[in-house]
Short mmCIF file of C-alpha atoms in Angstrom, two decimals:
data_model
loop_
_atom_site.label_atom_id
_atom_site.label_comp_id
_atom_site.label_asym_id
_atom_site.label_seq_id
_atom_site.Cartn_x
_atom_site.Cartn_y
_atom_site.Cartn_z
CA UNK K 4 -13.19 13.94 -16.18
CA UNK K 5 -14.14 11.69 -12.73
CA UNK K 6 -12.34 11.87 -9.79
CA UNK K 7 -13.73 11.80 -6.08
CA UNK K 8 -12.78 13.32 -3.03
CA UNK K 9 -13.05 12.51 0.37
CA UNK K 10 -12.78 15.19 2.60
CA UNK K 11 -11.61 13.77 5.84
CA UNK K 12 -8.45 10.87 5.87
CA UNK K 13 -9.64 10.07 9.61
CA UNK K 14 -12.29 10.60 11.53
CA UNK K 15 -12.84 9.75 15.04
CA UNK K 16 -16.07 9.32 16.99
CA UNK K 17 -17.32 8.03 20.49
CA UNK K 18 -19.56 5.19 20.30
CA UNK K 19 -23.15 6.01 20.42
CA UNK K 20 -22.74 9.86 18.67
CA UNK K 21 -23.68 10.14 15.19
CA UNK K 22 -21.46 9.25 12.08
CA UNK K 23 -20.38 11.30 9.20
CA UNK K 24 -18.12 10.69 6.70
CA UNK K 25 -17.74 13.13 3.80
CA UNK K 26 -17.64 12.61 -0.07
CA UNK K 27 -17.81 14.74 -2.90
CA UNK K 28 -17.16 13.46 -6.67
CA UNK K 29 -16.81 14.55 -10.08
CA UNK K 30 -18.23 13.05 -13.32
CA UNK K 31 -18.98 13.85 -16.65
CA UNK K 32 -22.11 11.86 -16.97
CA UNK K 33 -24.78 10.54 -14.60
CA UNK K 34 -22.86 8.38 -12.31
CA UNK K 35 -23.55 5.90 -10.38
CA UNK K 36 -21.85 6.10 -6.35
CA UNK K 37 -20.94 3.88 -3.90
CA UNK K 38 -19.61 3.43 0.10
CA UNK K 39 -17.47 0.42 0.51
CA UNK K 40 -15.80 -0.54 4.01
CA UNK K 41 -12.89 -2.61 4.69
CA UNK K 42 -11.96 -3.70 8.43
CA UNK K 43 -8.26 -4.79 8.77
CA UNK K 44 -6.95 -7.71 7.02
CA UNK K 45 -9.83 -7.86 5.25
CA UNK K 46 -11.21 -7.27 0.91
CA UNK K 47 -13.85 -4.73 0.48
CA UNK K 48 -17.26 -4.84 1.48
CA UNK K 49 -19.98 -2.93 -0.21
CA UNK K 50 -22.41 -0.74 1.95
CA UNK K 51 -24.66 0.76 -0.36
CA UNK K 52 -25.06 2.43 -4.08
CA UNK K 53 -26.87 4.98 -5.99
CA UNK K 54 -27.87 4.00 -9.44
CA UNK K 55 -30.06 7.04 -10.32
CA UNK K 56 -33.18 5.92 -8.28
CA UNK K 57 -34.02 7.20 -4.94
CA UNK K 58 -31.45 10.59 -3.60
CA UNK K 59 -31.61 8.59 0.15
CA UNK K 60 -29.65 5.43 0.14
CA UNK K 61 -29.81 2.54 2.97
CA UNK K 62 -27.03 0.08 3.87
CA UNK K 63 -26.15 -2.35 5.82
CA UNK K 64 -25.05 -1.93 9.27
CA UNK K 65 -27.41 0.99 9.35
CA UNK K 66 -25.61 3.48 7.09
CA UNK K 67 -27.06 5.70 4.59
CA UNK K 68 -26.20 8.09 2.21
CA UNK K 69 -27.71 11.27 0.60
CA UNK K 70 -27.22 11.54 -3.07
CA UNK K 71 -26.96 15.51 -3.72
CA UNK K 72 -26.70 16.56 -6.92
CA UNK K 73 -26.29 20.36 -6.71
CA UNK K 74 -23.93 19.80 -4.76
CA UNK K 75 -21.88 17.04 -6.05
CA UNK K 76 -21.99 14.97 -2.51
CA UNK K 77 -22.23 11.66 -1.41
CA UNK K 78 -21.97 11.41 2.89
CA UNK K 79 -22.00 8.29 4.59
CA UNK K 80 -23.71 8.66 8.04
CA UNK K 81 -25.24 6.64 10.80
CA UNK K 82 -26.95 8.10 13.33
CA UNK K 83 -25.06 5.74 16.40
CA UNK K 84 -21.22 4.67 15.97
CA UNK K 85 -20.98 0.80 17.18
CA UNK K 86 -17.49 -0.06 17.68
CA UNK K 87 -17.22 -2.56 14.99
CA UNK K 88 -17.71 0.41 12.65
CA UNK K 89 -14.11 1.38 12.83
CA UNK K 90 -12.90 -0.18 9.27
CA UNK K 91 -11.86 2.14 6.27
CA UNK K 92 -14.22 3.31 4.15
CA UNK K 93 -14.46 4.31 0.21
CA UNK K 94 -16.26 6.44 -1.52
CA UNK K 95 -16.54 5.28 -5.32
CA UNK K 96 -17.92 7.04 -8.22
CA UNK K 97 -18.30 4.94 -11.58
CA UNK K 98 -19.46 6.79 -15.01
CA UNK K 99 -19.58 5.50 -18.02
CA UNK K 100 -16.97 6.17 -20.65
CA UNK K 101 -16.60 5.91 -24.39
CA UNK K 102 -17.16 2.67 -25.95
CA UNK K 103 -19.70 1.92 -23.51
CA UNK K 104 -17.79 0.62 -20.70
CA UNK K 105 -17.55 1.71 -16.89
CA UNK K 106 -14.64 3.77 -15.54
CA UNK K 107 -14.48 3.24 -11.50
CA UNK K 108 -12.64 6.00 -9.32
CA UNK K 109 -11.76 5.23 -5.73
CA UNK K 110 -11.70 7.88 -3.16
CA UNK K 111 -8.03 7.70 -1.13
CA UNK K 112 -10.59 6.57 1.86
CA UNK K 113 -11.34 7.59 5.36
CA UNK K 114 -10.51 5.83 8.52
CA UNK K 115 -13.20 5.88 11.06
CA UNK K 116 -12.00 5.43 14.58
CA UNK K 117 -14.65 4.51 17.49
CA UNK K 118 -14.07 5.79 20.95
CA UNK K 119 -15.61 3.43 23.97
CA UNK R 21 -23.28 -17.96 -5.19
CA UNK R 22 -19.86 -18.18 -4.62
CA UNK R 23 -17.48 -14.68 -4.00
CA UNK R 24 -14.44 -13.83 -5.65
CA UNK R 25 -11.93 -15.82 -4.60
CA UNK R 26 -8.36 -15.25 -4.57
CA UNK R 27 -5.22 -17.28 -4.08
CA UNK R 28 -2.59 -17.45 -2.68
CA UNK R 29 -4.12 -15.68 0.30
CA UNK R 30 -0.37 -14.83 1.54
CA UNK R 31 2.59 -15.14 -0.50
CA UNK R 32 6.43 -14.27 0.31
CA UNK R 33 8.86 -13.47 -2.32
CA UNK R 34 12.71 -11.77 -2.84
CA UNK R 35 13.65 -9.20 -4.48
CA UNK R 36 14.14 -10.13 -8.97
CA UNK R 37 11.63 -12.59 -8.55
CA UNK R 38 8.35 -12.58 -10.38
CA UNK R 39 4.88 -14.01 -8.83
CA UNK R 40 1.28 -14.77 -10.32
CA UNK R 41 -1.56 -14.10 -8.68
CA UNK R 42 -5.10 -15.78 -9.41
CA UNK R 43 -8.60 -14.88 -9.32
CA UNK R 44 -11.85 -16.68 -9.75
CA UNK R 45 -14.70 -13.62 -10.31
CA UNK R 46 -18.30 -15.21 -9.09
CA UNK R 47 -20.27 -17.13 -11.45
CA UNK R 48 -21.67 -15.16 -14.38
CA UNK R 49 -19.34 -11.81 -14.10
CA UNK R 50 -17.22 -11.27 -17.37
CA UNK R 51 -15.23 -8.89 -15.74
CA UNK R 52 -12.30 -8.90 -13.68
CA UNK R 53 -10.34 -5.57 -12.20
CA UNK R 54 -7.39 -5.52 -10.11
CA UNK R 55 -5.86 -2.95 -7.48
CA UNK R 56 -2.91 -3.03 -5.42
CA UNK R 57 -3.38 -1.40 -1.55
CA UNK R 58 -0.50 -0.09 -0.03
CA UNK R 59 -0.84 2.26 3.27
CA UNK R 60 1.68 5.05 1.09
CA UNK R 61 -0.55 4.85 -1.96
CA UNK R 62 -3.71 4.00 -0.78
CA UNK R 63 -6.00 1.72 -3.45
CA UNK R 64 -4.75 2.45 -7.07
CA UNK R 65 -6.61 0.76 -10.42
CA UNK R 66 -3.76 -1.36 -12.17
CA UNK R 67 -6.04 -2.80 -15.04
CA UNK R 68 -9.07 -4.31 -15.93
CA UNK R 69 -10.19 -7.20 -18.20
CA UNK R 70 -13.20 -7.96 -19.74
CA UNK R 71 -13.76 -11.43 -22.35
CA UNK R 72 -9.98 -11.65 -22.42
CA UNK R 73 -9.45 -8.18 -23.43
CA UNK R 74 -7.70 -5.62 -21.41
CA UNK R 75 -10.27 -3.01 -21.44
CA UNK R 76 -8.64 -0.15 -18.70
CA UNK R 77 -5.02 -0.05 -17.26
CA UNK R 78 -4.12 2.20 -14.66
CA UNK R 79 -0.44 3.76 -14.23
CA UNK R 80 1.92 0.91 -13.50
CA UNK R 81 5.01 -0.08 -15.63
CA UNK R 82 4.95 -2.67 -17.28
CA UNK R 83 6.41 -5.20 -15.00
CA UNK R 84 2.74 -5.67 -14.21
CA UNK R 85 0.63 -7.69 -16.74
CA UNK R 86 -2.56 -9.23 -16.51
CA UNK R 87 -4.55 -11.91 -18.31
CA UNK R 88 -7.74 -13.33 -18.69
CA UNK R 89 -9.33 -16.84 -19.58
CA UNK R 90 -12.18 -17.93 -21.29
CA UNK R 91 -13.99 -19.07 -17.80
CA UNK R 92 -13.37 -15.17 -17.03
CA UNK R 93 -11.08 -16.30 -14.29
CA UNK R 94 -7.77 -13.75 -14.18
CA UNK R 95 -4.32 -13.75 -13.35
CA UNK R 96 -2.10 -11.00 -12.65
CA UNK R 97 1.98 -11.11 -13.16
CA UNK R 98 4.72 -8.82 -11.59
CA UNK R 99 8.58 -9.87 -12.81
CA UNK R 100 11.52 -8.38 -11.37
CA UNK R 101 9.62 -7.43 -8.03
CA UNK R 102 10.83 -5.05 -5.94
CA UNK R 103 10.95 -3.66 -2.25
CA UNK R 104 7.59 -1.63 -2.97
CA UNK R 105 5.61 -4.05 -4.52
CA UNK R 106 4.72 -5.29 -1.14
CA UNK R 107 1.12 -4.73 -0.98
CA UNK R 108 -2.52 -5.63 -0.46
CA UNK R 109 -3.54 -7.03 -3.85
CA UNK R 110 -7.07 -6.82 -4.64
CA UNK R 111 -9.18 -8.66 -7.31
CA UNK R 112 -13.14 -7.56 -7.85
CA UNK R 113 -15.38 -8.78 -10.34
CA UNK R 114 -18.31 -7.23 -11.96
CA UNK R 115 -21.35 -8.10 -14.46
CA UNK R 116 -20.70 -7.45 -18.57
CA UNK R 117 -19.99 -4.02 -18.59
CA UNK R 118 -21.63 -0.80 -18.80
CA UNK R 119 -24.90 -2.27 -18.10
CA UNK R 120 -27.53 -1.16 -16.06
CA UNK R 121 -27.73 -4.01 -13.79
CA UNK R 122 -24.35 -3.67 -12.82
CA UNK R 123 -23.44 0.14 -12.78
CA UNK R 124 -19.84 -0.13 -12.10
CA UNK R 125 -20.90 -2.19 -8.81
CA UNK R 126 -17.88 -4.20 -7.89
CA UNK R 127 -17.47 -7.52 -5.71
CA UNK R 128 -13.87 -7.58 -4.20
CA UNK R 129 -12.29 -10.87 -2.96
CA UNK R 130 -10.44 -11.24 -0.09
CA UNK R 131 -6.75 -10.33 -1.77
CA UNK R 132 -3.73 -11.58 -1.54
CA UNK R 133 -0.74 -9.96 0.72
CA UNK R 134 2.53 -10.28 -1.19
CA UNK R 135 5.77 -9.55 0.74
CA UNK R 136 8.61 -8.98 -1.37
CA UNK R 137 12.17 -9.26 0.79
#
């Protein structure tokens, strides 16, 4: 079975102080994980992946994530919240299934709020 | 390159009616997923096609249907719409499947925001 779970549905910060956004997953086979964000109004927007290579991700806008395996995790952070952060963001797991093909899971997503 | 692109970008409909949504994935991706967004349900999978095969369908009734052309571009049908098919709807395309170059990475379009009254 996949599924993935995102801890927090909102998460509020001050602008400048340190970002964390919380994911942990589920998968039957090696999967592969992503962080997308979507501001208001707007289609999704990937900010990084893990495809099996390196446990620390970088992204755009100055995310990262930590790939931990023994513990089934996948956090978003970034070290300084900019106030164009606030968006919703999506933690996605995709495994692969019988037959050969991908199944995608979609966290229910976190809402980052930035405090001037 | 091209993103997905989706259209209508905005579309207003009553209740009974039915509506088709299009898709055009980016250049070279065989395969097309779609989601709906709601704030109530958050993003939900409703199916996903792949050389003009559904290959995945998530848990809608059937009112929703899906199809895909040989150009890999996809349209999506709802009949008999309803109050709570109001929604976000979101198209994302990804490279022939299961492969290691794509990994399940997705390219989402900009959707389209259906209003049903």
């Amino acid at each position: 079975a996949q599924s993935v779970t995102q801890l927090d549905s909102h998460v509020s910060v001050s602008e400048g102080t340190p970002v964390l956004l919380r994911c942990n997953y589920s998968s039957s086979y090696s999967p592969s994980l992503f962080w997308y964000v979507q501001h208001p109004n707007k289609g999704l927007q990937l900010l990084l992946k893990y495809t099996s290579a390196a446990t620390l991700v970088k992204g755009i806008n100055g995310f990262e994530a930590e790939f931990k395996k023994s513990e089934t995790s996948f956090h978003l952070t970034k070290p300084s919240a900019h106030m164009s952060d606030a968006a919703e963001y999506f933690c996605v797991v995709s495994g692969r299934i019988s037959g050969g093909y991908q199944k995608v899971t979609f966290g229910t997503g976190t809402k980052l709020q930035v405090i001037p | 390159k091209a993103g997905v692109t989706q259209t209508p970008r905005y579309l207003i409909k009553t209740r009974g009616q039915q509506v088709t949504l299009s898709c055009s994935p980016i250049s070279g991706h065989r395969s097309v997923s779609w989601y709906q967004q709601t704030p109530g349900q958050g993003l939900q999978f409703l199916f996903e096609y792949f050389s003009e095969t559904q290959r995945n369908k998530g848990n809608f009734p059937g009112r929703f249907s899906g199809r895909q052309f040989s150009n890999s571009r996809s349209e999506m049908n709802v009949s008999t719409l309803e109050l709570g098919d109001s929604a976000l709807y979101l198209c994302a395309s990804s490279l022939a499947r299961g492969g290691e170059a794509s990994k399940g990475e997705q390219f989402f379009g900009p959707g389209t925001r259906l209003t049903v009254l």
